[in-house]
């Protein structure tokens, strides 16, 4: 991988850090507060105890998937294009699993963790989950997809070695063919 690719890969990692730990919460508080806030839902409390931990675990999952992808593709020595193309389902499987995991993380940190602990995250309420409305769930799922794109797709576009960069969707349009 050329040194410029390392720089872009580092930049995308830094951008992902800023996005997950600062930008997303700002957007939720300032642009989507009306869609995320449900009946009796303290949005700040939800972001601290529900959404942020979920997106943090998704960030860790994306980093692990990215590292695995980079290790597998940097060690492989394809002999022809068919061997390279065989990696395409693996990439799509990883991306799909990350999106599904992101949705499960949201569900776990919004609902299940509170039911397992037997306590209410909403002060003065008997409900044992964060009451996120359906529109809020759609926003969260949209952000899961955005996170996977920013934290897995973009770094694999920038960091995939040799011919394997052609496996990642959109890489040919960004960097051209061989």
Short mmCIF file of N, CA and C in Angstrom, two decimals:
data_model
loop_
_atom_site.label_atom_id
_atom_site.label_comp_id
_atom_site.label_asym_id
_atom_site.label_seq_id
_atom_site.Cartn_x
_atom_site.Cartn_y
_atom_site.Cartn_z
N UNK A 1 0.85 -1.17 0.00
CA UNK A 1 0.00 0.00 0.00
C UNK A 1 0.89 1.23 0.00
N UNK A 2 0.69 2.15 -0.94
CA UNK A 2 1.50 3.37 -0.97
C UNK A 2 1.30 4.19 0.30
N UNK A 3 2.31 5.01 0.61
CA UNK A 3 2.26 5.80 1.84
C UNK A 3 1.07 6.75 1.85
N UNK A 4 0.66 7.25 0.70
CA UNK A 4 -0.51 8.12 0.64
C UNK A 4 -1.76 7.38 1.10
N UNK A 5 -1.85 6.10 0.79
CA UNK A 5 -2.99 5.29 1.26
C UNK A 5 -2.98 5.17 2.77
N UNK A 6 -1.79 5.04 3.37
CA UNK A 6 -1.70 5.00 4.83
C UNK A 6 -2.21 6.31 5.43
N UNK A 7 -1.86 7.39 4.81
CA UNK A 7 -2.32 8.70 5.30
C UNK A 7 -3.83 8.79 5.20
N UNK A 8 -4.40 8.39 4.07
CA UNK A 8 -5.85 8.43 3.91
C UNK A 8 -6.55 7.47 4.86
N UNK A 9 -5.96 6.31 5.08
CA UNK A 9 -6.51 5.34 6.04
C UNK A 9 -6.50 5.92 7.45
N UNK A 10 -5.41 6.56 7.84
CA UNK A 10 -5.34 7.22 9.14
C UNK A 10 -6.33 8.36 9.26
N UNK A 11 -6.49 9.11 8.17
CA UNK A 11 -7.47 10.20 8.17
C UNK A 11 -8.88 9.66 8.33
N UNK A 12 -9.20 8.57 7.65
CA UNK A 12 -10.55 8.00 7.78
C UNK A 12 -10.78 7.45 9.19
N UNK A 13 -9.74 6.89 9.82
CA UNK A 13 -9.84 6.42 11.19
C UNK A 13 -10.13 7.60 12.13
N UNK A 14 -9.39 8.67 11.97
CA UNK A 14 -9.59 9.87 12.79
C UNK A 14 -10.97 10.47 12.56
N UNK A 15 -11.40 10.51 11.31
CA UNK A 15 -12.73 11.01 10.98
C UNK A 15 -13.81 10.15 11.64
N UNK A 16 -13.61 8.83 11.64
CA UNK A 16 -14.55 7.93 12.30
C UNK A 16 -14.62 8.17 13.80
N UNK A 17 -13.47 8.42 14.42
CA UNK A 17 -13.45 8.75 15.85
C UNK A 17 -14.26 10.01 16.15
N UNK A 18 -14.00 11.05 15.38
CA UNK A 18 -14.73 12.31 15.57
C UNK A 18 -16.23 12.12 15.35
N UNK A 19 -16.57 11.36 14.33
CA UNK A 19 -17.97 11.14 14.00
C UNK A 19 -18.70 10.40 15.12
N UNK A 20 -18.16 9.28 15.56
CA UNK A 20 -18.84 8.44 16.55
C UNK A 20 -18.89 9.11 17.92
N UNK A 21 -17.82 9.73 18.33
CA UNK A 21 -17.76 10.22 19.70
C UNK A 21 -18.15 11.68 19.87
N UNK A 22 -18.25 12.44 18.78
CA UNK A 22 -18.63 13.85 18.92
C UNK A 22 -19.77 14.22 17.95
N UNK A 23 -19.56 14.01 16.67
CA UNK A 23 -20.50 14.48 15.65
C UNK A 23 -21.88 13.89 15.73
N UNK A 24 -21.95 12.59 15.95
CA UNK A 24 -23.25 11.93 15.98
C UNK A 24 -24.15 12.47 17.09
N UNK A 25 -23.61 12.58 18.29
CA UNK A 25 -24.42 13.08 19.41
C UNK A 25 -24.86 14.52 19.16
N UNK A 26 -23.99 15.33 18.57
CA UNK A 26 -24.38 16.70 18.26
C UNK A 26 -25.54 16.71 17.27
N UNK A 27 -25.46 15.86 16.25
CA UNK A 27 -26.55 15.78 15.26
C UNK A 27 -27.83 15.29 15.91
N UNK A 28 -27.72 14.27 16.77
CA UNK A 28 -28.92 13.77 17.45
C UNK A 28 -29.55 14.85 18.32
N UNK A 29 -28.74 15.61 19.03
CA UNK A 29 -29.27 16.64 19.93
C UNK A 29 -29.82 17.85 19.19
N UNK A 30 -29.21 18.21 18.08
CA UNK A 30 -29.58 19.46 17.41
C UNK A 30 -30.46 19.30 16.18
N UNK A 31 -30.36 18.18 15.49
CA UNK A 31 -31.13 18.02 14.26
C UNK A 31 -32.26 16.99 14.37
N UNK A 32 -32.04 15.95 15.16
CA UNK A 32 -33.02 14.87 15.23
C UNK A 32 -33.64 14.70 16.61
N UNK A 33 -33.54 15.71 17.45
CA UNK A 33 -34.07 15.61 18.81
C UNK A 33 -35.57 15.33 18.80
N UNK A 34 -36.30 15.95 17.88
CA UNK A 34 -37.74 15.73 17.81
C UNK A 34 -38.11 14.33 17.36
N UNK A 35 -37.30 13.72 16.52
CA UNK A 35 -37.58 12.37 16.04
C UNK A 35 -37.16 11.30 17.04
N UNK A 36 -36.08 11.57 17.78
CA UNK A 36 -35.58 10.57 18.73
C UNK A 36 -36.31 10.62 20.07
N UNK A 37 -36.68 11.81 20.49
CA UNK A 37 -37.30 11.97 21.80
C UNK A 37 -38.72 11.44 21.81
N UNK A 38 -38.97 10.50 22.69
CA UNK A 38 -40.30 9.92 22.83
C UNK A 38 -40.97 10.44 24.09
N UNK A 39 -42.05 9.79 24.47
CA UNK A 39 -42.78 10.18 25.66
C UNK A 39 -41.92 9.97 26.89
N UNK A 40 -41.58 11.05 27.55
CA UNK A 40 -40.80 10.98 28.77
C UNK A 40 -39.34 10.61 28.57
N UNK A 41 -38.85 10.68 27.36
CA UNK A 41 -37.46 10.31 27.09
C UNK A 41 -36.57 11.53 27.25
N UNK A 42 -35.63 11.45 28.17
CA UNK A 42 -34.60 12.47 28.33
C UNK A 42 -33.51 12.14 27.32
N UNK A 43 -33.42 12.94 26.27
CA UNK A 43 -32.52 12.63 25.17
C UNK A 43 -31.05 12.58 25.62
N UNK A 44 -30.65 13.49 26.49
CA UNK A 44 -29.27 13.47 26.99
C UNK A 44 -28.97 12.16 27.72
N UNK A 45 -29.89 11.74 28.55
CA UNK A 45 -29.73 10.48 29.28
C UNK A 45 -29.67 9.30 28.31
N UNK A 46 -30.54 9.33 27.30
CA UNK A 46 -30.54 8.24 26.32
C UNK A 46 -29.23 8.20 25.54
N UNK A 47 -28.74 9.36 25.14
CA UNK A 47 -27.48 9.38 24.39
C UNK A 47 -26.33 8.86 25.24
N UNK A 48 -26.31 9.19 26.53
CA UNK A 48 -25.23 8.75 27.41
C UNK A 48 -25.32 7.26 27.73
N UNK A 49 -26.53 6.76 27.98
CA UNK A 49 -26.68 5.39 28.47
C UNK A 49 -27.17 4.38 27.44
N UNK A 50 -27.68 4.85 26.32
CA UNK A 50 -28.23 3.94 25.32
C UNK A 50 -27.53 4.02 23.98
N UNK A 51 -27.64 5.15 23.35
CA UNK A 51 -27.13 5.30 21.99
C UNK A 51 -25.60 5.31 21.91
N UNK A 52 -24.94 6.12 22.72
CA UNK A 52 -23.48 6.22 22.65
C UNK A 52 -22.78 4.89 22.93
N UNK A 53 -23.16 4.15 23.98
CA UNK A 53 -22.51 2.85 24.17
C UNK A 53 -22.73 1.91 22.98
N UNK A 54 -23.91 1.97 22.39
CA UNK A 54 -24.21 1.13 21.24
C UNK A 54 -23.31 1.46 20.06
N UNK A 55 -23.18 2.73 19.76
CA UNK A 55 -22.34 3.14 18.64
C UNK A 55 -20.86 2.92 18.94
N UNK A 56 -20.47 2.97 20.21
CA UNK A 56 -19.10 2.67 20.57
C UNK A 56 -18.77 1.20 20.31
N UNK A 57 -19.69 0.31 20.67
CA UNK A 57 -19.48 -1.11 20.41
C UNK A 57 -19.48 -1.38 18.90
N UNK A 58 -20.33 -0.67 18.15
CA UNK A 58 -20.31 -0.81 16.69
C UNK A 58 -18.98 -0.32 16.13
N UNK A 59 -18.45 0.76 16.66
CA UNK A 59 -17.15 1.28 16.22
C UNK A 59 -16.07 0.22 16.44
N UNK A 60 -16.07 -0.41 17.61
CA UNK A 60 -15.10 -1.46 17.91
C UNK A 60 -15.27 -2.63 16.93
N UNK A 61 -16.52 -3.02 16.66
CA UNK A 61 -16.79 -4.11 15.72
C UNK A 61 -16.27 -3.78 14.32
N UNK A 62 -16.48 -2.54 13.89
CA UNK A 62 -16.00 -2.13 12.57
C UNK A 62 -14.48 -2.13 12.50
N UNK A 63 -13.82 -1.71 13.57
CA UNK A 63 -12.35 -1.72 13.60
C UNK A 63 -11.84 -3.16 13.51
N UNK A 64 -12.47 -4.07 14.26
CA UNK A 64 -12.06 -5.47 14.22
C UNK A 64 -12.27 -6.05 12.82
N UNK A 65 -13.44 -5.78 12.22
CA UNK A 65 -13.71 -6.28 10.86
C UNK A 65 -12.72 -5.69 9.86
N UNK A 66 -12.41 -4.41 9.99
CA UNK A 66 -11.45 -3.76 9.10
C UNK A 66 -10.07 -4.40 9.23
N UNK A 67 -9.63 -4.60 10.46
CA UNK A 67 -8.31 -5.21 10.67
C UNK A 67 -8.27 -6.63 10.11
N UNK A 68 -9.32 -7.40 10.32
CA UNK A 68 -9.37 -8.75 9.75
C UNK A 68 -9.32 -8.70 8.23
N UNK A 69 -10.08 -7.78 7.63
CA UNK A 69 -10.08 -7.64 6.17
C UNK A 69 -8.67 -7.29 5.67
N UNK A 70 -8.03 -6.33 6.33
CA UNK A 70 -6.70 -5.91 5.89
C UNK A 70 -5.67 -7.02 6.07
N UNK A 71 -5.77 -7.78 7.14
CA UNK A 71 -4.83 -8.89 7.36
C UNK A 71 -5.03 -9.98 6.31
N UNK A 72 -6.30 -10.36 6.08
CA UNK A 72 -6.58 -11.43 5.10
C UNK A 72 -6.15 -11.02 3.71
N UNK A 73 -6.47 -9.79 3.31
CA UNK A 73 -6.15 -9.36 1.94
C UNK A 73 -4.66 -9.06 1.75
N UNK A 74 -3.99 -8.64 2.80
CA UNK A 74 -2.55 -8.36 2.63
C UNK A 74 -1.73 -9.64 2.60
N UNK A 75 -2.22 -10.70 3.20
CA UNK A 75 -1.49 -11.98 3.17
C UNK A 75 -1.82 -12.82 1.94
N UNK A 76 -2.94 -12.55 1.31
CA UNK A 76 -3.34 -13.35 0.14
C UNK A 76 -2.50 -12.98 -1.07
N UNK A 77 -2.25 -13.96 -1.87
CA UNK A 77 -1.51 -13.77 -3.12
C UNK A 77 -2.36 -14.35 -4.26
N UNK A 78 -3.29 -13.56 -4.77
CA UNK A 78 -4.16 -14.09 -5.83
C UNK A 78 -3.39 -14.33 -7.12
N UNK A 79 -3.76 -15.40 -7.78
CA UNK A 79 -3.11 -15.73 -9.06
C UNK A 79 -3.87 -15.18 -10.24
N UNK A 80 -5.17 -14.91 -10.05
CA UNK A 80 -5.97 -14.39 -11.16
C UNK A 80 -7.15 -13.61 -10.61
N UNK A 81 -7.90 -13.01 -11.52
CA UNK A 81 -9.05 -12.19 -11.14
C UNK A 81 -10.15 -12.97 -10.47
N UNK A 82 -10.28 -14.25 -10.81
CA UNK A 82 -11.33 -15.07 -10.21
C UNK A 82 -11.10 -15.22 -8.70
N UNK A 83 -9.86 -15.37 -8.30
CA UNK A 83 -9.55 -15.48 -6.88
C UNK A 83 -9.85 -14.17 -6.15
N UNK A 84 -9.61 -13.07 -6.80
CA UNK A 84 -9.92 -11.77 -6.21
C UNK A 84 -11.43 -11.61 -6.08
N UNK A 85 -12.16 -11.97 -7.14
CA UNK A 85 -13.63 -11.84 -7.12
C UNK A 85 -14.27 -12.71 -6.05
N UNK A 86 -13.63 -13.80 -5.67
CA UNK A 86 -14.18 -14.67 -4.62
C UNK A 86 -14.22 -13.97 -3.26
N UNK A 87 -13.50 -12.89 -3.12
CA UNK A 87 -13.51 -12.14 -1.86
C UNK A 87 -14.71 -11.20 -1.76
N UNK A 88 -15.35 -10.93 -2.89
CA UNK A 88 -16.48 -10.00 -2.88
C UNK A 88 -17.59 -10.45 -1.93
N UNK A 89 -18.03 -11.73 -1.94
CA UNK A 89 -19.06 -12.15 -0.98
C UNK A 89 -18.60 -12.01 0.48
N UNK A 90 -17.32 -12.20 0.73
CA UNK A 90 -16.80 -12.04 2.09
C UNK A 90 -16.93 -10.59 2.53
N UNK A 91 -16.60 -9.66 1.65
CA UNK A 91 -16.72 -8.25 1.99
C UNK A 91 -18.18 -7.90 2.26
N UNK A 92 -19.09 -8.32 1.38
CA UNK A 92 -20.51 -8.03 1.56
C UNK A 92 -21.06 -8.70 2.82
N UNK A 93 -20.59 -9.89 3.13
CA UNK A 93 -21.02 -10.55 4.36
C UNK A 93 -20.57 -9.75 5.58
N UNK A 94 -19.34 -9.30 5.56
CA UNK A 94 -18.84 -8.51 6.68
C UNK A 94 -19.64 -7.22 6.85
N UNK A 95 -19.91 -6.52 5.76
CA UNK A 95 -20.67 -5.27 5.83
C UNK A 95 -22.10 -5.53 6.33
N UNK A 96 -22.73 -6.59 5.83
CA UNK A 96 -24.10 -6.92 6.25
C UNK A 96 -24.13 -7.30 7.73
N UNK A 97 -23.18 -8.10 8.15
CA UNK A 97 -23.12 -8.50 9.56
C UNK A 97 -22.91 -7.27 10.44
N UNK A 98 -22.09 -6.34 10.01
CA UNK A 98 -21.87 -5.12 10.80
C UNK A 98 -23.15 -4.30 10.93
N UNK A 99 -23.92 -4.19 9.85
CA UNK A 99 -25.19 -3.46 9.94
C UNK A 99 -26.16 -4.17 10.88
N UNK A 100 -26.25 -5.49 10.75
CA UNK A 100 -27.13 -6.25 11.64
C UNK A 100 -26.67 -6.15 13.10
N UNK A 101 -25.37 -6.24 13.33
CA UNK A 101 -24.86 -6.08 14.69
C UNK A 101 -25.17 -4.69 15.23
N UNK A 102 -25.03 -3.67 14.39
CA UNK A 102 -25.35 -2.31 14.82
C UNK A 102 -26.80 -2.18 15.25
N UNK A 103 -27.70 -2.80 14.52
CA UNK A 103 -29.12 -2.78 14.89
C UNK A 103 -29.35 -3.54 16.19
N UNK A 104 -28.68 -4.69 16.34
CA UNK A 104 -28.81 -5.46 17.58
C UNK A 104 -28.21 -4.70 18.77
N UNK A 105 -27.11 -4.01 18.56
CA UNK A 105 -26.53 -3.20 19.64
C UNK A 105 -27.50 -2.11 20.08
N UNK A 106 -28.15 -1.47 19.11
CA UNK A 106 -29.14 -0.45 19.46
C UNK A 106 -30.26 -1.05 20.29
N UNK A 107 -30.75 -2.19 19.86
CA UNK A 107 -31.83 -2.86 20.59
C UNK A 107 -31.36 -3.27 21.99
N UNK A 108 -30.17 -3.79 22.09
CA UNK A 108 -29.66 -4.24 23.39
C UNK A 108 -29.53 -3.06 24.35
N UNK A 109 -28.87 -1.97 23.92
CA UNK A 109 -28.63 -0.85 24.83
C UNK A 109 -29.86 0.02 25.06
N UNK A 110 -30.85 -0.09 24.20
CA UNK A 110 -32.07 0.69 24.38
C UNK A 110 -33.12 -0.08 25.19
N UNK A 111 -33.17 -1.39 25.01
CA UNK A 111 -34.22 -2.19 25.64
C UNK A 111 -33.67 -3.27 26.56
N UNK A 112 -32.94 -4.21 26.01
CA UNK A 112 -32.61 -5.45 26.73
C UNK A 112 -31.75 -5.25 27.97
N UNK A 113 -30.78 -4.38 27.93
CA UNK A 113 -29.90 -4.21 29.08
C UNK A 113 -30.69 -3.73 30.30
N UNK A 114 -31.70 -2.91 30.07
CA UNK A 114 -32.50 -2.38 31.17
C UNK A 114 -33.44 -3.45 31.72
N UNK A 115 -33.92 -4.31 30.85
CA UNK A 115 -34.77 -5.39 31.31
C UNK A 115 -33.96 -6.43 32.07
N UNK A 116 -32.73 -6.69 31.62
CA UNK A 116 -31.87 -7.62 32.34
C UNK A 116 -31.49 -7.09 33.73
N UNK A 117 -31.27 -5.78 33.81
CA UNK A 117 -30.91 -5.17 35.09
C UNK A 117 -32.13 -4.97 35.98
N UNK A 118 -33.31 -5.00 35.39
CA UNK A 118 -34.54 -4.81 36.15
C UNK A 118 -34.72 -3.41 36.70
N UNK A 119 -34.22 -2.44 35.98
CA UNK A 119 -34.38 -1.06 36.41
C UNK A 119 -34.87 -0.20 35.26
N UNK A 120 -35.38 0.96 35.61
CA UNK A 120 -35.91 1.86 34.60
C UNK A 120 -34.87 2.92 34.25
N UNK A 121 -34.59 3.11 32.98
CA UNK A 121 -33.66 4.17 32.60
C UNK A 121 -34.32 5.55 32.65
N UNK A 122 -35.64 5.59 32.70
CA UNK A 122 -36.39 6.85 32.74
C UNK A 122 -36.77 7.11 34.19
N UNK A 123 -36.23 8.15 34.75
CA UNK A 123 -36.45 8.46 36.15
C UNK A 123 -37.93 8.70 36.43
N UNK A 124 -38.42 8.07 37.49
CA UNK A 124 -39.81 8.24 37.90
C UNK A 124 -40.80 7.45 37.06
N UNK A 125 -40.32 6.49 36.29
CA UNK A 125 -41.20 5.71 35.43
C UNK A 125 -41.06 4.23 35.77
N UNK A 126 -42.08 3.48 35.45
CA UNK A 126 -42.05 2.04 35.71
C UNK A 126 -41.58 1.25 34.49
N UNK A 127 -41.37 1.91 33.36
CA UNK A 127 -40.94 1.18 32.16
C UNK A 127 -39.46 0.84 32.26
N UNK A 128 -39.09 -0.31 31.77
CA UNK A 128 -37.69 -0.74 31.87
C UNK A 128 -37.02 -0.77 30.50
N UNK A 129 -37.15 0.32 29.76
CA UNK A 129 -36.49 0.52 28.48
C UNK A 129 -36.59 2.00 28.13
N UNK A 130 -35.80 2.43 27.17
CA UNK A 130 -35.92 3.80 26.69
C UNK A 130 -37.07 3.85 25.68
N UNK A 131 -38.05 4.72 25.86
CA UNK A 131 -39.19 4.77 24.94
C UNK A 131 -38.88 5.54 23.64
N UNK A 132 -38.11 4.93 22.78
CA UNK A 132 -37.76 5.55 21.51
C UNK A 132 -38.92 5.30 20.53
N UNK A 133 -39.45 6.36 19.91
CA UNK A 133 -40.56 6.18 18.97
C UNK A 133 -40.10 5.52 17.66
N UNK A 134 -41.03 5.03 16.86
CA UNK A 134 -40.65 4.39 15.58
C UNK A 134 -39.78 5.27 14.68
N UNK A 135 -40.07 6.57 14.63
CA UNK A 135 -39.23 7.45 13.80
C UNK A 135 -37.81 7.53 14.35
N UNK A 136 -37.69 7.45 15.67
CA UNK A 136 -36.36 7.43 16.28
C UNK A 136 -35.60 6.18 15.92
N UNK A 137 -36.30 5.04 15.88
CA UNK A 137 -35.65 3.78 15.47
C UNK A 137 -35.17 3.87 14.03
N UNK A 138 -35.96 4.50 13.17
CA UNK A 138 -35.53 4.66 11.77
C UNK A 138 -34.27 5.52 11.67
N UNK A 139 -34.23 6.59 12.47
CA UNK A 139 -33.05 7.45 12.48
C UNK A 139 -31.83 6.66 12.98
N UNK A 140 -32.01 5.88 14.04
CA UNK A 140 -30.90 5.09 14.58
C UNK A 140 -30.40 4.06 13.56
N UNK A 141 -31.32 3.40 12.86
CA UNK A 141 -30.92 2.42 11.85
C UNK A 141 -30.19 3.11 10.70
N UNK A 142 -30.68 4.27 10.29
CA UNK A 142 -30.00 5.04 9.26
C UNK A 142 -28.57 5.38 9.69
N UNK A 143 -28.40 5.76 10.95
CA UNK A 143 -27.07 6.10 11.43
C UNK A 143 -26.18 4.87 11.58
N UNK A 144 -26.77 3.72 11.84
CA UNK A 144 -25.99 2.48 11.85
C UNK A 144 -25.40 2.25 10.46
N UNK A 145 -26.22 2.42 9.42
CA UNK A 145 -25.74 2.23 8.05
C UNK A 145 -24.67 3.28 7.71
N UNK A 146 -24.88 4.52 8.12
CA UNK A 146 -23.88 5.56 7.88
C UNK A 146 -22.58 5.22 8.60
N UNK A 147 -22.69 4.74 9.83
CA UNK A 147 -21.48 4.37 10.58
C UNK A 147 -20.72 3.24 9.91
N UNK A 148 -21.42 2.22 9.44
CA UNK A 148 -20.74 1.12 8.77
C UNK A 148 -20.08 1.63 7.49
N UNK A 149 -20.73 2.53 6.79
CA UNK A 149 -20.12 3.09 5.59
C UNK A 149 -18.86 3.89 5.93
N UNK A 150 -18.94 4.67 6.97
CA UNK A 150 -17.81 5.51 7.35
C UNK A 150 -16.69 4.72 8.03
N UNK A 151 -17.06 3.72 8.81
CA UNK A 151 -16.07 3.01 9.63
C UNK A 151 -15.56 1.71 9.00
N UNK A 152 -16.28 1.17 8.02
CA UNK A 152 -15.82 -0.07 7.38
C UNK A 152 -15.62 0.12 5.88
N UNK A 153 -16.64 0.63 5.20
CA UNK A 153 -16.52 0.76 3.74
C UNK A 153 -15.38 1.70 3.35
N UNK A 154 -15.38 2.93 3.88
CA UNK A 154 -14.36 3.91 3.49
C UNK A 154 -12.94 3.42 3.79
N UNK A 155 -12.66 2.90 4.99
CA UNK A 155 -11.30 2.39 5.22
C UNK A 155 -10.93 1.20 4.34
N UNK A 156 -11.90 0.34 3.99
CA UNK A 156 -11.54 -0.76 3.10
C UNK A 156 -11.30 -0.26 1.68
N UNK A 157 -11.99 0.79 1.28
CA UNK A 157 -11.70 1.41 -0.02
C UNK A 157 -10.28 1.96 -0.01
N UNK A 158 -9.94 2.64 1.06
CA UNK A 158 -8.64 3.30 1.12
C UNK A 158 -7.48 2.36 1.45
N UNK A 159 -7.76 1.28 2.19
CA UNK A 159 -6.67 0.46 2.68
C UNK A 159 -6.51 -0.91 2.06
N UNK A 160 -7.45 -1.34 1.22
CA UNK A 160 -7.33 -2.67 0.63
C UNK A 160 -6.13 -2.73 -0.31
N UNK A 161 -5.29 -3.76 -0.12
CA UNK A 161 -4.08 -3.84 -0.94
C UNK A 161 -4.35 -4.37 -2.34
N UNK A 162 -3.47 -3.98 -3.23
CA UNK A 162 -3.41 -4.48 -4.60
C UNK A 162 -4.79 -4.63 -5.25
N UNK A 163 -5.02 -5.77 -5.83
CA UNK A 163 -6.25 -6.01 -6.58
C UNK A 163 -7.48 -6.08 -5.69
N UNK A 164 -7.31 -6.30 -4.40
CA UNK A 164 -8.47 -6.43 -3.52
C UNK A 164 -9.23 -5.12 -3.34
N UNK A 165 -8.60 -4.02 -3.68
CA UNK A 165 -9.36 -2.76 -3.62
C UNK A 165 -10.49 -2.77 -4.65
N UNK A 166 -10.36 -3.60 -5.69
CA UNK A 166 -11.41 -3.70 -6.71
C UNK A 166 -12.62 -4.46 -6.20
N UNK A 167 -12.49 -5.19 -5.10
CA UNK A 167 -13.59 -5.94 -4.51
C UNK A 167 -14.57 -5.01 -3.80
N UNK A 168 -14.06 -3.96 -3.20
CA UNK A 168 -14.87 -3.05 -2.39
C UNK A 168 -15.74 -2.19 -3.31
N UNK A 169 -17.05 -2.16 -3.07
CA UNK A 169 -17.94 -1.36 -3.92
C UNK A 169 -17.54 0.12 -3.94
N UNK A 170 -17.45 0.66 -5.14
CA UNK A 170 -17.14 2.07 -5.31
C UNK A 170 -15.66 2.38 -5.44
N UNK A 171 -14.79 1.43 -5.15
CA UNK A 171 -13.35 1.69 -5.19
C UNK A 171 -12.87 1.98 -6.61
N UNK A 172 -13.42 1.26 -7.58
CA UNK A 172 -13.01 1.47 -8.97
C UNK A 172 -13.39 2.88 -9.41
N UNK A 173 -14.58 3.35 -9.02
CA UNK A 173 -14.99 4.70 -9.38
C UNK A 173 -14.10 5.75 -8.73
N UNK A 174 -13.67 5.50 -7.51
CA UNK A 174 -12.82 6.45 -6.80
C UNK A 174 -11.37 6.42 -7.26
N UNK A 175 -10.83 5.23 -7.48
CA UNK A 175 -9.40 5.11 -7.77
C UNK A 175 -9.10 4.58 -9.17
N UNK A 176 -10.13 4.24 -9.92
CA UNK A 176 -9.91 3.69 -11.25
C UNK A 176 -9.56 2.24 -11.21
N UNK A 177 -9.37 1.66 -12.35
CA UNK A 177 -9.00 0.25 -12.46
C UNK A 177 -7.56 0.03 -12.07
N UNK A 178 -7.04 -1.07 -12.49
CA UNK A 178 -5.65 -1.42 -12.17
C UNK A 178 -4.77 -0.34 -12.69
#
